[in-house]
Each structure stands twice: as C-alpha cells, then as structure tokens.
Coordinates of C-alpha atoms in Angstrom, one line a residue:
M1 CA -21.0 -33.3 40.4
Q2 CA -18.1 -35.7 40.4
I3 CA -16.0 -33.1 38.5
A4 CA -16.9 -30.4 40.9
L5 CA -16.0 -32.6 43.8
I6 CA -12.6 -33.5 42.3
R7 CA -11.9 -29.8 41.6
K8 CA -12.8 -28.7 45.1
R9 CA -10.8 -31.4 46.8
T10 CA -7.7 -31.0 44.6
L11 CA -7.6 -27.2 44.9
G12 CA -8.1 -27.5 48.6
A13 CA -5.2 -29.9 48.8
V14 CA -2.8 -27.5 47.1
L15 CA -3.8 -24.4 48.9
A16 CA -4.4 -26.0 52.3
T17 CA -1.4 -28.3 52.2
L18 CA -3.4 -31.5 52.1
A19 CA -6.3 -30.2 54.2
I20 CA -8.7 -32.7 52.7
S21 CA -11.7 -34.1 54.4
G22 CA -10.8 -36.4 57.2
E23 CA -14.1 -38.2 56.9
A24 CA -13.6 -39.1 53.2
S25 CA -10.1 -40.3 53.8
A26 CA -11.0 -42.3 56.8
Q27 CA -13.3 -44.3 54.5
S28 CA -10.6 -45.2 52.0
A29 CA -8.3 -48.2 52.3
T30 CA -4.8 -47.8 53.6
L31 CA -1.8 -48.2 51.2
V32 CA 0.3 -50.2 53.7
A33 CA -0.8 -53.7 54.5
D34 CA -1.0 -54.8 58.1
E35 CA 2.0 -57.1 57.8
N36 CA 4.2 -54.3 56.5
R37 CA 3.3 -51.6 59.0
W38 CA 6.3 -52.5 61.2
L39 CA 8.6 -51.2 58.4
T40 CA 6.8 -47.9 58.2
F41 CA 6.9 -47.4 62.0
T42 CA 10.6 -48.4 62.1
I43 CA 11.5 -45.6 59.6
F44 CA 9.3 -43.2 61.4
S45 CA 11.1 -44.0 64.7
V46 CA 14.5 -43.6 63.1
L47 CA 13.6 -40.2 61.8
F48 CA 12.0 -39.2 65.1
L49 CA 15.1 -40.2 67.1
L50 CA 17.4 -38.3 64.7
T51 CA 15.4 -35.1 65.2
M52 CA 15.3 -35.6 68.9
V53 CA 19.1 -35.8 68.9
I54 CA 19.2 -32.5 66.9
T55 CA 16.9 -30.9 69.4
Y56 CA 18.9 -32.0 72.4
Y57 CA 22.2 -30.5 71.1
A58 CA 20.4 -27.3 69.9
A59 CA 18.8 -26.8 73.3
R60 CA 22.2 -26.9 75.0
R61 CA 23.2 -23.8 73.0
N62 CA 20.2 -21.7 73.8
T63 CA 21.1 -19.2 76.5
S64 CA 19.1 -16.1 75.5
A65 CA 15.9 -14.9 73.9
G66 CA 18.0 -14.1 70.8
D67 CA 19.1 -17.8 70.7
F68 CA 15.5 -19.0 71.0
Y69 CA 14.0 -16.6 68.4
T70 CA 16.7 -16.3 65.8
A71 CA 19.5 -18.7 66.7
G72 CA 21.6 -15.7 67.9
G73 CA 21.5 -14.3 64.3
G74 CA 24.5 -16.4 63.5
L75 CA 23.3 -18.8 60.8
S76 CA 25.1 -18.8 57.5
P77 CA 23.2 -17.9 54.3
R78 CA 23.4 -21.4 53.0
M79 CA 22.0 -22.9 56.2
N80 CA 19.3 -20.3 56.4
G81 CA 18.4 -20.7 52.7
M82 CA 18.0 -24.4 53.1
A83 CA 15.9 -23.9 56.2
I84 CA 13.7 -21.4 54.3
A85 CA 13.3 -24.1 51.6
G86 CA 12.4 -26.6 54.3
D87 CA 9.9 -24.1 55.8
Y88 CA 8.4 -23.4 52.4
L89 CA 8.4 -26.9 50.7
S90 CA 5.4 -28.0 52.5
A91 CA 3.4 -31.2 51.8
A92 CA 1.3 -29.1 49.3
A93 CA 4.1 -29.1 46.9
F94 CA 5.3 -32.7 47.3
L95 CA 1.9 -34.4 47.7
G96 CA -0.7 -31.9 46.7
V97 CA 0.8 -30.5 43.5
S98 CA 2.2 -33.9 42.3
G99 CA -1.4 -35.2 42.7
L100 CA -2.7 -32.2 40.9
I101 CA -0.4 -32.8 37.9
A102 CA -1.3 -36.5 38.0
L103 CA -5.0 -35.7 37.7
Y104 CA -4.9 -32.5 35.6
G105 CA -1.6 -32.5 33.7
L106 CA -0.1 -29.1 32.8
D107 CA -2.3 -27.0 34.9
G108 CA -0.7 -28.3 38.1
I109 CA 2.6 -26.7 37.1
T110 CA 1.0 -23.3 37.5
Y111 CA 1.0 -23.6 41.2
L112 CA 4.7 -24.5 41.3
V113 CA 5.4 -21.4 39.3
G114 CA 3.4 -19.3 41.7
F115 CA 5.2 -20.8 44.7
F116 CA 8.6 -20.2 43.1
M117 CA 8.0 -16.7 41.8
S118 CA 6.8 -15.6 45.3
F119 CA 10.5 -15.3 46.4
I120 CA 11.3 -12.6 43.9
P121 CA 9.5 -9.8 45.8
V122 CA 10.9 -11.3 49.0
M123 CA 14.4 -11.0 47.7
L124 CA 14.0 -7.6 46.0
L125 CA 11.8 -5.8 48.5
V126 CA 11.8 -7.2 52.0
A127 CA 14.8 -9.5 52.8
E128 CA 17.5 -6.9 53.4
P129 CA 15.3 -4.1 54.8
C130 CA 13.8 -6.4 57.3
R131 CA 17.2 -7.7 58.5
N132 CA 18.4 -4.1 58.8
L133 CA 15.3 -2.8 60.7
G134 CA 14.1 -5.8 62.7
K135 CA 15.2 -7.9 65.6
Y136 CA 12.9 -10.9 66.0
T137 CA 9.5 -10.3 64.3
L138 CA 7.5 -8.4 61.7
G139 CA 6.2 -6.2 64.5
D140 CA 9.8 -5.0 65.3
V141 CA 10.1 -3.7 61.7
L142 CA 6.8 -1.9 61.7
A143 CA 7.2 -0.5 65.2
Y144 CA 10.6 1.1 64.4
R145 CA 9.0 4.4 63.0
N146 CA 5.4 3.9 64.3
N147 CA 3.8 3.9 67.7
F148 CA 5.3 1.1 69.5
R149 CA 2.4 -0.5 71.5
A150 CA -0.3 0.1 68.9
T151 CA 1.8 -1.3 66.0
K152 CA 3.0 -4.3 68.1
S153 CA -0.6 -5.2 69.2
V154 CA -2.3 -5.2 65.8
V155 CA 0.6 -6.8 63.9
A156 CA 0.9 -9.5 66.5
G157 CA -2.8 -10.3 66.1
S158 CA -2.5 -10.6 62.4
S159 CA 0.6 -12.7 62.6
I160 CA -1.0 -15.1 65.0
L161 CA -4.1 -15.5 62.8
V162 CA -1.9 -16.1 59.8
A163 CA 0.1 -18.8 61.6
L164 CA -3.1 -20.5 62.9
F165 CA -4.8 -20.3 59.5
Y166 CA -1.8 -22.0 58.0
M167 CA -1.1 -24.4 60.8
V168 CA -4.5 -26.0 61.3
P169 CA -4.7 -27.4 57.7
Q170 CA -1.1 -28.7 58.1
I171 CA -2.1 -30.6 61.2
V172 CA -5.3 -31.9 59.7
G173 CA -3.6 -32.8 56.5
G174 CA -0.8 -34.6 58.4
A175 CA -3.4 -36.6 60.3
V176 CA -5.4 -37.5 57.2
I177 CA -2.3 -38.6 55.2
V178 CA -0.9 -40.8 58.0
R179 CA -4.4 -42.3 58.4
A180 CA -4.6 -43.0 54.7
L181 CA -1.1 -44.4 54.5
I182 CA -0.9 -46.6 57.6
G183 CA -4.2 -46.4 59.5
V184 CA -3.1 -44.5 62.5
P185 CA -6.1 -42.9 64.2
Y186 CA -6.8 -39.3 63.3
E187 CA -6.6 -38.0 66.9
T188 CA -3.4 -39.8 67.6
S189 CA -1.8 -38.2 64.5
V190 CA -2.9 -34.7 65.5
V191 CA -1.4 -35.1 69.0
A192 CA 1.8 -36.6 67.4
V193 CA 2.3 -33.7 65.0
A194 CA 1.6 -31.1 67.8
G195 CA 3.7 -33.0 70.3
L196 CA 6.8 -33.2 68.0
M197 CA 6.4 -29.6 67.1
L198 CA 6.2 -28.6 70.7
V199 CA 9.4 -30.5 71.6
Y200 CA 11.3 -28.9 68.7
V201 CA 10.3 -25.3 69.4
M202 CA 10.0 -25.3 73.2
F203 CA 13.3 -26.9 74.0
G204 CA 15.4 -26.3 70.8
G205 CA 14.0 -22.9 69.6
M206 CA 15.1 -21.6 66.3
R207 CA 18.3 -23.7 66.2
A208 CA 16.4 -27.0 66.5
T209 CA 13.7 -25.8 64.1
T210 CA 16.3 -24.8 61.6
S211 CA 18.2 -28.1 61.8
V212 CA 15.0 -30.1 61.4
Q213 CA 13.9 -28.0 58.4
I214 CA 17.3 -28.4 56.7
L215 CA 17.2 -32.2 57.3
K216 CA 13.6 -32.3 55.9
A217 CA 14.5 -30.2 52.9
M218 CA 17.5 -32.5 52.1
L219 CA 15.4 -35.6 52.5
L220 CA 12.6 -34.3 50.4
I221 CA 14.8 -33.2 47.5
G222 CA 16.9 -36.4 47.7
F223 CA 13.8 -38.6 47.7
C224 CA 12.3 -36.7 44.8
F225 CA 15.5 -37.1 42.9
I226 CA 15.5 -40.9 43.5
L227 CA 11.9 -41.1 42.2
V228 CA 12.8 -39.2 39.0
V229 CA 15.9 -41.4 38.4
L230 CA 13.8 -44.6 38.8
T231 CA 11.2 -43.1 36.5
W232 CA 13.6 -42.3 33.7
I233 CA 16.0 -45.3 33.9
P234 CA 13.7 -47.5 31.6
Y235 CA 13.8 -44.7 29.0
G236 CA 17.6 -44.3 29.1
F237 CA 16.9 -40.8 30.4
N238 CA 15.2 -39.9 27.1
I239 CA 12.7 -37.3 28.3
G240 CA 11.0 -37.2 24.9
S241 CA 10.2 -40.9 25.1
F242 CA 8.8 -40.5 28.6
F243 CA 6.4 -37.7 27.6
N244 CA 5.4 -39.6 24.4
D245 CA 4.3 -42.5 26.6
V246 CA 2.3 -40.0 28.8
V247 CA 0.5 -38.8 25.8
N248 CA -0.2 -42.3 24.5
S249 CA -1.3 -43.8 27.8
S250 CA -4.8 -45.3 27.5
G251 CA -5.5 -44.7 31.2
I252 CA -4.7 -41.0 30.9
Q253 CA -6.6 -40.7 27.6
K254 CA -9.7 -42.3 29.2
H255 CA -9.4 -40.1 32.3
V256 CA -9.3 -36.9 30.1
L257 CA -12.3 -38.0 28.0
D258 CA -14.5 -39.5 30.6
V259 CA -13.7 -37.6 33.8
L260 CA -12.2 -34.2 32.9
L261 CA -14.2 -33.5 29.7
K262 CA -17.2 -35.6 30.8
G263 CA -17.4 -37.6 27.6
D264 CA -18.8 -34.8 25.4
S265 CA -15.6 -33.2 23.9
G266 CA -15.5 -34.9 20.5
L267 CA -11.8 -35.5 20.9
S268 CA -10.1 -38.7 19.7
A269 CA -8.0 -40.8 22.2
A270 CA -4.8 -39.4 20.8
E271 CA -6.1 -35.8 21.0
A272 CA -7.2 -36.4 24.6
G273 CA -3.6 -37.6 25.5
Q274 CA -2.2 -34.4 24.0
R275 CA -4.8 -32.4 25.8
F276 CA -3.3 -33.6 29.1
L277 CA -0.1 -31.6 28.3
E278 CA -2.1 -28.4 27.5
P279 CA -3.6 -25.8 29.9
G280 CA -7.3 -25.4 30.7
L281 CA -8.3 -28.8 32.3
F282 CA -8.3 -27.3 35.8
L283 CA -7.8 -23.5 35.8
K284 CA -10.5 -22.0 33.7
N285 CA -11.4 -18.7 35.4
P286 CA -8.9 -15.9 34.6
L287 CA -10.0 -13.7 37.5
E288 CA -9.6 -16.6 39.9
Q289 CA -6.1 -17.3 38.6
V290 CA -5.1 -13.7 39.0
S291 CA -6.5 -13.4 42.5
L292 CA -4.9 -16.7 43.6
G293 CA -1.6 -15.7 42.0
M294 CA -1.6 -12.3 43.8
A295 CA -2.2 -14.0 47.2
L296 CA 0.5 -16.6 46.7
V297 CA 3.2 -14.3 45.3
L298 CA 2.5 -11.3 47.6
G299 CA 1.4 -13.2 50.6
T300 CA 4.7 -15.1 50.9
A301 CA 6.6 -11.7 51.2
A302 CA 4.6 -11.0 54.4
M303 CA 4.3 -14.5 55.9
P304 CA 5.6 -14.2 59.6
H305 CA 7.4 -17.5 59.6
I306 CA 9.3 -16.6 56.3
L307 CA 10.1 -13.1 57.4
M308 CA 11.4 -14.4 60.8
R309 CA 14.1 -16.3 58.9
F310 CA 15.8 -13.1 57.8
F311 CA 16.6 -12.2 61.4
T312 CA 18.7 -15.4 61.9
V313 CA 21.6 -14.3 59.7
P314 CA 24.3 -11.7 60.7
T315 CA 23.9 -9.2 57.8
A316 CA 21.4 -7.9 55.3
Q317 CA 23.5 -9.2 52.5
A318 CA 23.3 -12.7 54.1
A319 CA 19.5 -12.3 54.2
R320 CA 19.4 -11.7 50.4
K321 CA 21.8 -14.6 49.8
S322 CA 19.5 -16.8 51.9
A323 CA 16.6 -16.0 49.6
I324 CA 18.7 -16.9 46.6
V325 CA 19.7 -20.2 48.1
A326 CA 16.1 -20.9 49.0
M327 CA 14.9 -20.1 45.5
F328 CA 17.5 -22.5 44.0
A329 CA 16.5 -25.4 46.4
I330 CA 12.8 -24.8 45.9
G331 CA 13.2 -24.5 42.1
V332 CA 15.1 -27.8 41.9
C333 CA 12.5 -29.6 44.0
H334 CA 9.7 -28.2 41.9
L335 CA 11.3 -29.4 38.7
L336 CA 11.5 -32.9 40.2
I337 CA 7.9 -32.7 41.4
I338 CA 6.7 -32.0 37.8
V339 CA 8.2 -35.3 36.7
I340 CA 6.8 -37.2 39.7
G341 CA 3.3 -35.9 38.9
F342 CA 3.4 -37.1 35.2
S343 CA 5.1 -40.3 36.3
A344 CA 2.3 -41.1 38.7
A345 CA -0.3 -40.4 36.0
L346 CA 1.6 -42.8 33.6
N347 CA 2.6 -45.6 36.0
V348 CA -0.1 -45.6 38.6
G349 CA -3.0 -44.1 36.6
P350 CA -5.5 -41.4 37.5
A351 CA -8.3 -43.9 38.1
T352 CA -6.2 -45.8 40.7
I353 CA -5.1 -42.6 42.4
L354 CA -8.8 -41.4 42.6
S355 CA -9.9 -44.7 44.0
F356 CA -7.7 -44.1 47.1
D357 CA -8.1 -40.3 47.4
M358 CA -10.3 -37.9 45.4
G359 CA -7.8 -35.1 45.9
G360 CA -4.9 -37.0 44.4
N361 CA -2.7 -36.5 47.5
L362 CA -1.5 -40.1 47.5
A363 CA -0.1 -40.0 43.9
A364 CA 3.5 -39.6 45.0
P365 CA 3.4 -42.3 47.7
M366 CA 1.7 -44.7 45.3
L367 CA 4.3 -44.0 42.7
A368 CA 7.1 -44.7 45.2
Q369 CA 5.5 -48.1 46.0
F370 CA 5.1 -48.9 42.3
L371 CA 8.7 -47.9 41.4
G372 CA 10.0 -50.0 44.4
G373 CA 8.4 -53.1 43.0
G374 CA 4.7 -52.9 43.9
A375 CA 2.5 -53.4 46.9
D376 CA 3.6 -57.0 47.4
S377 CA 7.4 -56.3 47.4
F378 CA 9.7 -55.4 50.3
M379 CA 11.3 -52.5 48.4
G380 CA 7.9 -51.2 47.3
N381 CA 6.8 -51.0 50.9
F382 CA 10.2 -49.7 52.0
M383 CA 9.9 -46.8 49.4
L384 CA 6.3 -46.2 50.6
A385 CA 7.5 -46.1 54.2
V386 CA 10.2 -43.6 53.4
V387 CA 7.8 -41.3 51.6
A388 CA 5.3 -41.5 54.5
A389 CA 8.1 -40.6 56.9
V390 CA 9.3 -37.7 54.8
S391 CA 5.8 -36.4 54.3
F392 CA 5.2 -36.5 58.0
A393 CA 8.5 -34.8 58.7
T394 CA 7.6 -32.2 56.1
I395 CA 4.4 -31.3 57.9
V396 CA 6.0 -31.3 61.4
A397 CA 8.8 -29.0 60.2
V398 CA 6.4 -26.5 58.6
V399 CA 4.2 -26.6 61.7
A400 CA 7.3 -26.0 63.9
G401 CA 8.2 -22.9 61.9
L402 CA 4.7 -21.6 62.1
T403 CA 4.5 -22.2 65.8
L404 CA 7.7 -20.4 66.4
A405 CA 6.4 -17.4 64.4
G406 CA 3.1 -17.4 66.3
A407 CA 4.8 -17.8 69.7
S408 CA 7.2 -15.0 68.9
A409 CA 4.3 -12.7 68.0
L410 CA 2.5 -13.7 71.2
A411 CA 5.5 -13.4 73.6
H412 CA 7.8 -10.8 72.0
D413 CA 5.2 -8.5 70.5
V414 CA 2.2 -8.8 72.8
F415 CA 3.8 -9.6 76.3
V416 CA 7.2 -7.9 76.0
G417 CA 6.2 -5.2 73.5
A418 CA 2.6 -4.1 74.1
I419 CA 2.3 -5.1 77.7
R420 CA 5.8 -4.5 79.1
G421 CA 6.7 -1.7 76.8
G422 CA 9.8 -3.5 75.5
K423 CA 11.2 -3.8 79.0
A424 CA 11.8 -7.4 80.1
T425 CA 14.8 -9.5 81.3
E426 CA 16.2 -12.3 79.1
R427 CA 14.8 -14.9 81.5
E428 CA 11.3 -13.3 81.3
Q429 CA 11.5 -13.2 77.5
V430 CA 12.6 -16.9 77.2
N431 CA 9.9 -18.0 79.7
A432 CA 7.3 -16.0 77.9
A433 CA 8.3 -17.6 74.6
R434 CA 8.0 -21.1 76.0
I435 CA 4.6 -20.4 77.6
A436 CA 3.5 -19.0 74.2
T437 CA 4.7 -22.1 72.4
L438 CA 2.8 -24.3 74.8
A439 CA -0.3 -22.1 74.2
M440 CA 0.1 -22.4 70.4
A441 CA 0.4 -26.2 70.7
V442 CA -2.7 -26.5 72.8
I443 CA -4.7 -24.3 70.5
S444 CA -3.5 -26.3 67.4
I445 CA -4.4 -29.7 69.0
I446 CA -7.9 -28.4 70.0
A447 CA -8.5 -26.9 66.5
G448 CA -7.1 -30.0 64.7
V449 CA -9.3 -32.4 66.6
A450 CA -12.3 -30.1 66.2
A451 CA -11.6 -30.0 62.4
K452 CA -12.0 -33.8 62.0
G453 CA -14.2 -34.5 59.0
Q454 CA -14.2 -30.9 58.0
N455 CA -12.9 -29.3 54.8
V456 CA -10.5 -26.7 56.1
A457 CA -9.1 -25.9 52.6
H458 CA -10.0 -22.3 52.8
L459 CA -7.8 -21.6 55.8
V460 CA -4.4 -21.6 54.1
G461 CA -5.8 -19.5 51.2
L462 CA -7.1 -17.2 53.9
G463 CA -3.7 -17.2 55.6
Y464 CA -2.1 -16.0 52.3
A465 CA -4.8 -13.5 51.8
V466 CA -4.5 -12.0 55.2
A467 CA -0.7 -11.8 54.9
A468 CA -1.0 -10.1 51.5
S469 CA -3.9 -7.8 52.4
A470 CA -2.9 -6.8 55.9
N471 CA 0.8 -7.4 56.6
L472 CA 2.3 -6.6 53.2
P473 CA 0.7 -3.1 52.6
A474 CA 1.8 -2.0 56.1
L475 CA 5.3 -3.4 55.6
L476 CA 6.0 -2.1 52.1
L477 CA 4.6 1.4 52.8
T478 CA 6.4 1.6 56.1
L479 CA 9.6 0.8 54.4
Y480 CA 9.2 2.9 51.2
W481 CA 6.7 5.7 51.8
K482 CA 7.6 8.8 53.8
R483 CA 4.0 9.7 54.7
C484 CA 3.0 6.3 56.1
S485 CA 1.8 6.8 59.7
T486 CA 0.8 4.7 62.6
A487 CA -2.9 5.3 61.9
G488 CA -2.4 4.0 58.3
V489 CA -0.5 0.9 59.6
V490 CA -3.2 0.1 62.1
A491 CA -6.1 0.7 59.7
G492 CA -4.3 -1.4 57.0
V493 CA -3.6 -4.4 59.2
V494 CA -7.0 -4.4 60.9
G495 CA -9.0 -3.6 57.8
G496 CA -7.1 -5.9 55.6
T497 CA -7.5 -8.8 58.0
V498 CA -11.2 -8.2 58.6
L499 CA -11.9 -7.8 54.8
A500 CA -10.0 -10.9 53.8
I501 CA -11.8 -13.0 56.4
A502 CA -15.2 -11.5 55.5
L503 CA -14.7 -12.1 51.8
V504 CA -13.8 -15.8 52.4
M505 CA -16.8 -16.2 54.7
V506 CA -19.1 -15.2 51.8
S507 CA -17.1 -17.1 49.1
P508 CA -17.6 -20.6 47.5
N509 CA -15.0 -21.9 50.0
M510 CA -17.7 -22.2 52.7
T511 CA -20.2 -25.0 52.8
Y512 CA -23.7 -24.2 51.4
P513 CA -26.1 -27.0 52.3
A514 CA -28.8 -25.7 50.0
Q515 CA -26.4 -25.9 47.0
Q516 CA -25.3 -29.4 48.1
K517 CA -28.9 -30.5 48.3
S518 CA -29.8 -29.2 44.9
A519 CA -26.7 -30.8 43.4
A520 CA -27.5 -34.1 44.9
Q521 CA -31.1 -34.0 43.7
A522 CA -29.9 -33.1 40.2
L523 CA -27.6 -36.1 40.2
V524 CA -30.5 -38.4 41.3
V525 CA -32.6 -37.1 38.3
E526 CA -29.6 -37.5 35.9
M527 CA -28.9 -41.1 37.0
E528 CA -32.6 -42.1 36.9
E529 CA -33.0 -40.7 33.4
K530 CA -30.0 -42.7 32.2
L531 CA -31.4 -45.9 33.7
Q532 CA -34.8 -45.2 32.2
K533 CA -33.3 -44.7 28.7
V534 CA -31.5 -48.0 29.1
E535 CA -34.8 -49.8 29.9
Q536 CA -36.4 -48.1 26.9
G537 CA -33.5 -49.2 24.6
K538 CA -32.5 -45.6 23.9
L539 CA -29.1 -45.9 25.6
S540 CA -26.7 -48.8 25.8
A541 CA -24.8 -49.6 29.0
T542 CA -22.9 -52.5 30.5
L543 CA -24.2 -54.1 33.7
E544 CA -21.3 -52.5 35.6
Q545 CA -22.3 -49.1 34.4
R546 CA -25.9 -49.6 35.4
E547 CA -24.9 -50.8 38.9
E548 CA -22.6 -47.7 39.2
W549 CA -25.4 -45.4 38.2
K550 CA -27.8 -47.0 40.7
A551 CA -25.2 -46.6 43.5
D552 CA -24.6 -43.0 42.6
A553 CA -28.3 -42.3 42.6
S554 CA -28.7 -44.0 46.0
A555 CA -25.9 -42.1 47.6
A556 CA -27.0 -38.8 46.2
R557 CA -30.6 -39.4 47.4
A558 CA -29.4 -40.2 50.9
K559 CA -27.3 -37.1 50.9
A560 CA -30.2 -34.9 49.7
E561 CA -32.5 -36.4 52.4
S562 CA -29.9 -35.8 55.1
I563 CA -29.8 -32.0 54.4
P564 CA -32.8 -30.2 55.9
D565 CA -34.7 -27.7 53.9
G566 CA -33.6 -24.1 54.4
A567 CA -30.2 -25.0 55.8
T568 CA -27.6 -22.3 55.4
S569 CA -23.9 -21.7 55.8
V570 CA -22.3 -20.8 59.1
I571 CA -23.2 -17.1 58.6
G572 CA -26.7 -17.7 57.3
L573 CA -26.2 -17.7 53.5
S574 CA -27.9 -20.1 51.1
E575 CA -25.3 -19.3 48.4
P576 CA -22.0 -17.4 48.1
L577 CA -22.1 -13.6 47.5
I578 CA -18.9 -13.6 45.4
S579 CA -17.6 -16.2 42.9
M580 CA -13.9 -16.1 43.7
R581 CA -12.5 -18.5 46.2
N582 CA -9.5 -16.3 47.0
P583 CA -10.3 -12.7 47.8
G584 CA -6.8 -11.4 47.0
L585 CA -7.9 -9.4 43.9
I586 CA -10.2 -7.3 46.2
S587 CA -8.6 -7.4 49.6
I588 CA -5.0 -6.7 48.6
P589 CA -5.7 -3.3 46.8
A590 CA -8.1 -2.5 49.6
G591 CA -5.3 -3.1 52.2
F592 CA -2.9 -0.7 50.4
L593 CA -5.7 1.9 50.0
L594 CA -6.5 1.8 53.7
V595 CA -2.9 2.5 54.7
V596 CA -2.7 5.3 52.2
V597 CA -6.0 7.0 53.1
F598 CA -5.6 6.8 56.9
S599 CA -1.9 7.9 56.7
I600 CA -3.0 11.0 54.8
L601 CA -6.0 11.7 57.1
F602 CA -4.0 11.1 60.3
P603 CA -0.3 11.9 59.8
S604 CA 2.2 10.9 62.5
R605 CA 4.9 13.3 63.6
R606 CA 7.0 10.4 64.9
S607 CA 6.7 8.4 61.7
A608 CA 7.8 11.5 59.6
A609 CA 10.6 12.4 62.0
L610 CA 12.1 8.9 61.7
W611 CA 11.8 8.6 57.9
A612 CA 15.3 9.7 57.2
E613 CA 16.8 7.4 59.7
T614 CA 14.6 4.5 58.5
S615 CA 15.8 5.1 54.9
V616 CA 19.4 5.0 55.9
R617 CA 19.2 1.9 58.1
R618 CA 17.0 0.2 55.5
E619 CA 19.7 0.5 52.9
T620 CA 22.9 0.3 55.0
G621 CA 22.1 -1.5 58.2
I622 CA 23.9 1.1 60.3
G623 CA 22.8 0.8 63.9
T624 CA 21.1 -2.5 63.4
A625 CA 22.3 -3.7 66.8
E626 CA 20.3 -0.9 68.5
V627 CA 17.1 -1.6 66.6
V628 CA 13.9 -1.7 68.7
S629 CA 15.6 -0.2 71.7
H630 CA 12.7 2.2 72.2

C-alpha cells in the first residue's frame, strides 16, 4: 500500500504540476523555522515588487487588442523563446521531476525527455503555419477555412477547458508548496496566486506576462545552475565520482531494497545502488508509457497558451526560431534538474524527503537548504527562501499564461468571434479581454479553494489529453488535409474532448472508495500477521519496527472504518473500467478518426474552396495581415 501511495502521489506531482493532496501536506512540518520566515517573506516581496514594476511599464504600452493579446506581434525570437520556456518550465519540472529522480532514479528522466521532445512537432508542424494563418488564438487558425462561428465556438470551449484543467492543479500545487515551505494558509496562497496572475494579465497583458515569464525562466535556470555547481564543487567537477557516490550511498541502497523493491528482491546493497541508475523502478507498464508519451508530446503542440506565443512574433521564421530558443533553454534546465534530483537523493536522502512529502516535491528545496549550510544556517535558509520564491514565481507565471489563453478564447473567440461575428471595436475587444480575465481569475479561485484536500492530479493529464485528442487532430488536418471540413473539425473537437474526459472519469485517476477500503483492510491483516509471528517467535523485529507496524495497522483500520460499505466513485463505479491513467492511446487516434470520418460524410464547399489559399499562406505567410478578416 505504501508503494502504491508513493507512485500515485509522485506521478500526480509530475503530471499535475505539484497537484498533491493539500490535506496530506498540511499535516507535514514546514521546512522554514518560525524565526527565519522573515527572510522568505523578504525575498518574496522583492520578487513581487520587481514583477509589479514590469507590469506597470508594460501596461503603459498597451493601446490595442493586439497589444493585449500578442504584444503587438513585435517580440524578438529570443525574447519569445525564453518566454515559451518560462511558460513551459513549470514547477512539475523543477520540483516534481527532481523529486521523482530523487525517489526513483533513472525513471524520472523519462518525463524530462517527453517534455523536451514535445517541441519537435511544435517546431516542425505548427509554429510557422499558425503564425501565417492566425491572429490571436487557435480558433483564428481553424476558422480561416471553416465556418467562422461554429469553429470559433467549439474551439473556444476546448481551449478554456484545457486552460482550466491545467490551471487548477497549478494553483492547488502552489498553495500546497507554499504551505509546506513556510506555513502560509492554503486559502491565502490560492488568493495570492490568482491575485498576482490577475494583475499581470489584466493590466499588463501579453507584454507583462512575457516579461514575467522571461524573468522566471532566467531565475529558474540560474538557480538550478548554482545548485549543480555547489553539488559538484566537492568532487572537483568529476561527474564519475559523483555518480559513484550515488551508487554507493547506504541511504539510497536501503530505499531501493526496502521501499521500492519491498525487501524481497534478493539484491545485495551494491546491486541495489546500481539498480537506482537503471530503468524500471517506477515506469513498468509499456502501454501506460506509450499513452502518456503520446499525450505529452502531441498535447504540447495544441496547448492554447503555447500556440498563442507564436502570434507574438513578426514573422513565421521568427516563430520557428522561437521554438528553437525555447528548446535550448528547456534542454539546459532539464539537464541541470537531472543532477539536482540525484544530488537530493545523495545529500538529503529519500527517507528524509519522504518524511516531509510523500510525492518528493520538496527534494529541490531541501537540497538548496542543505547546500547552503543546513537548516540552522543563514545561507541554508537564504537558499531555501530563494527556491521558495522561484517556485512560487514559476507557478504564477505559468498560471498567467494559461489565464491569458483562456481569456483570449473567451473574449476573442466567443464574444468577438461567435457572438459579434468578428465585428467589434478595439475598445470593446480590450474591455472584453479584461472582463474575461477577471472571470477566469474568479473561476480559478473558487476551483482552487474547492479543491483543498483533493487529489487533482488527473486534471493536467486530462488537459494534455484533451489538447492532443481534440485540438491537435483538428489543427493538423485543417492545415494539411484538403478534404477537412467544418463538420470534421466540430466533430473532432467535441468528440475528442468528451471522449478524453469520459475515459479519465472511468480510469484509475479517480478515487474508488471500495478499493481504498479493501487495501486498508488488507494492510491491517498484513500488519497483524507480522505482529503475531513476532509473538510466536517466527519473525524477529526491533521495538521500533513493532511500534511502526502497530501504528500502520491502527491508521489503516481507522481509514477502513471511515469508508461506508458500497461507496463508489463520483460517477458510481466501484472500480475503474480501464487500467490506463492517461487515455491518449485511445482518445488521440479517435480524435483523428472523427475528423476524417465526418469530413468525408459532410464535406464543406467553403473549406475546399479555400484550400489552395490556405496552402499558400501556410507556407509563405502572404496576406498574413488580413487573416481572420471574414
């Protein structure tokens, strides 16, 4: 049961960007002592004031809807690439994946590879065409050769859902991490994240959001570099010696034998240390890996907040260069995170990390405190304060990008596009965007507070699945298939969205009380059998081990008694209908199939007539300035 809990929490942290259970984290001790919290709040305040200054100057330059949505399309590829990196380097990479590596070794790197590789289809398939065909949003691209109102409406709905699915775990994760680090109440943290995001987006628009994301990316990469340097200084930057110590660490060896392999592997301590640098300790189901990889790699290519970035540069070539810059920055940060994860395992220890957070999300902050001199030193607490501030800035920056994407879909696609038919003044468009931003902030606060104590891990995986299953098929086939029609786009977006959500609702991501009750009862039986064998002299155990078994049995018994007989999931299931946590392997092909089938059954004269023009503009950008002037 302990292993299953660790797996569930850790995978949730990676996919849901630290969307771990607020209830569990609230029960853990904070890393920052009361007498040192002033230092953390001081660094938070400095970073807050810096971002407010950025927002103030950005707001003075916003005079049109284009400025608000895309910074007037005048960002350089380097700036936009760094902003994409800031948008994409969420807390899942810095905190979640570093914790995953610290607990599971080599398997954690698999996620970084998936995150990095996702930009290859972005760069090759969508960056330049979207810049050539779009204006502000994904809906603009799809509406170019399809029915304007129908396409705008369904794509806006999908984009808003993806933004919310991705945003809520960010906010929940931010609140939980700040609570675990410095003890700030959960609700206060939720309001703080949403409030900062609201200021950045409502007043500064894309310019402020871009600047904050660039600042956050530079801080994150810089701080990761400092942690790596401090890690390797004692080794004279001899990487081989560092990993030799990882393999020979008694704490890592014990963790592999007792926790990951449950004490029945037959491996020696030395073999267990080597096992930490081999795959298979975490990712064991090939179909799950393929499904997850498909969602991560293909979902990124249709994430609204990522696609929106390609409308902020002046040319399609600049869009492609932005993707290259983003890949470089993301790749550098990921390489540093790999070292940070192994360093945390070596210097802090998996057991200590698990004692503070079962998901491992505090591995990097605890490593920073250790490398600075420890919990009792000024530099240790200073380093911890910096990582707390950078983590918080990371979450706020990503939430700001998601809010801007959601608000753009709500205001530009729904109000201006579907309701007003594309006819609205600049003032009306800007006002609509700000009202939509406020609406997104209110929704996120309500959802964040309501999610307290809940495991919302499945939401980000669901966001990627919807993007890959609904948005991507419609986008790629609109761009590259002559026979794609409005009916196909609508069917693909609606069907892909519904199917992805439905599959997640019947997957192991949801909570199944009957299974929890059975697992708790089984644990009680297991612990009682061990204690009985000790009394009979058939099993030897220390007093500490016996007390631990009694505590586990007592906690499991209380949990089993708290779950009523016949309890089901939110949709009335006692157990999942499918075994995969991520539905990408099923929903992504289904999304493409829906677009193809409905396009063939219900062809569109308009879509066919505009194919030649779409092809030319997709490749050359001729007439980009007139895009979406339907």
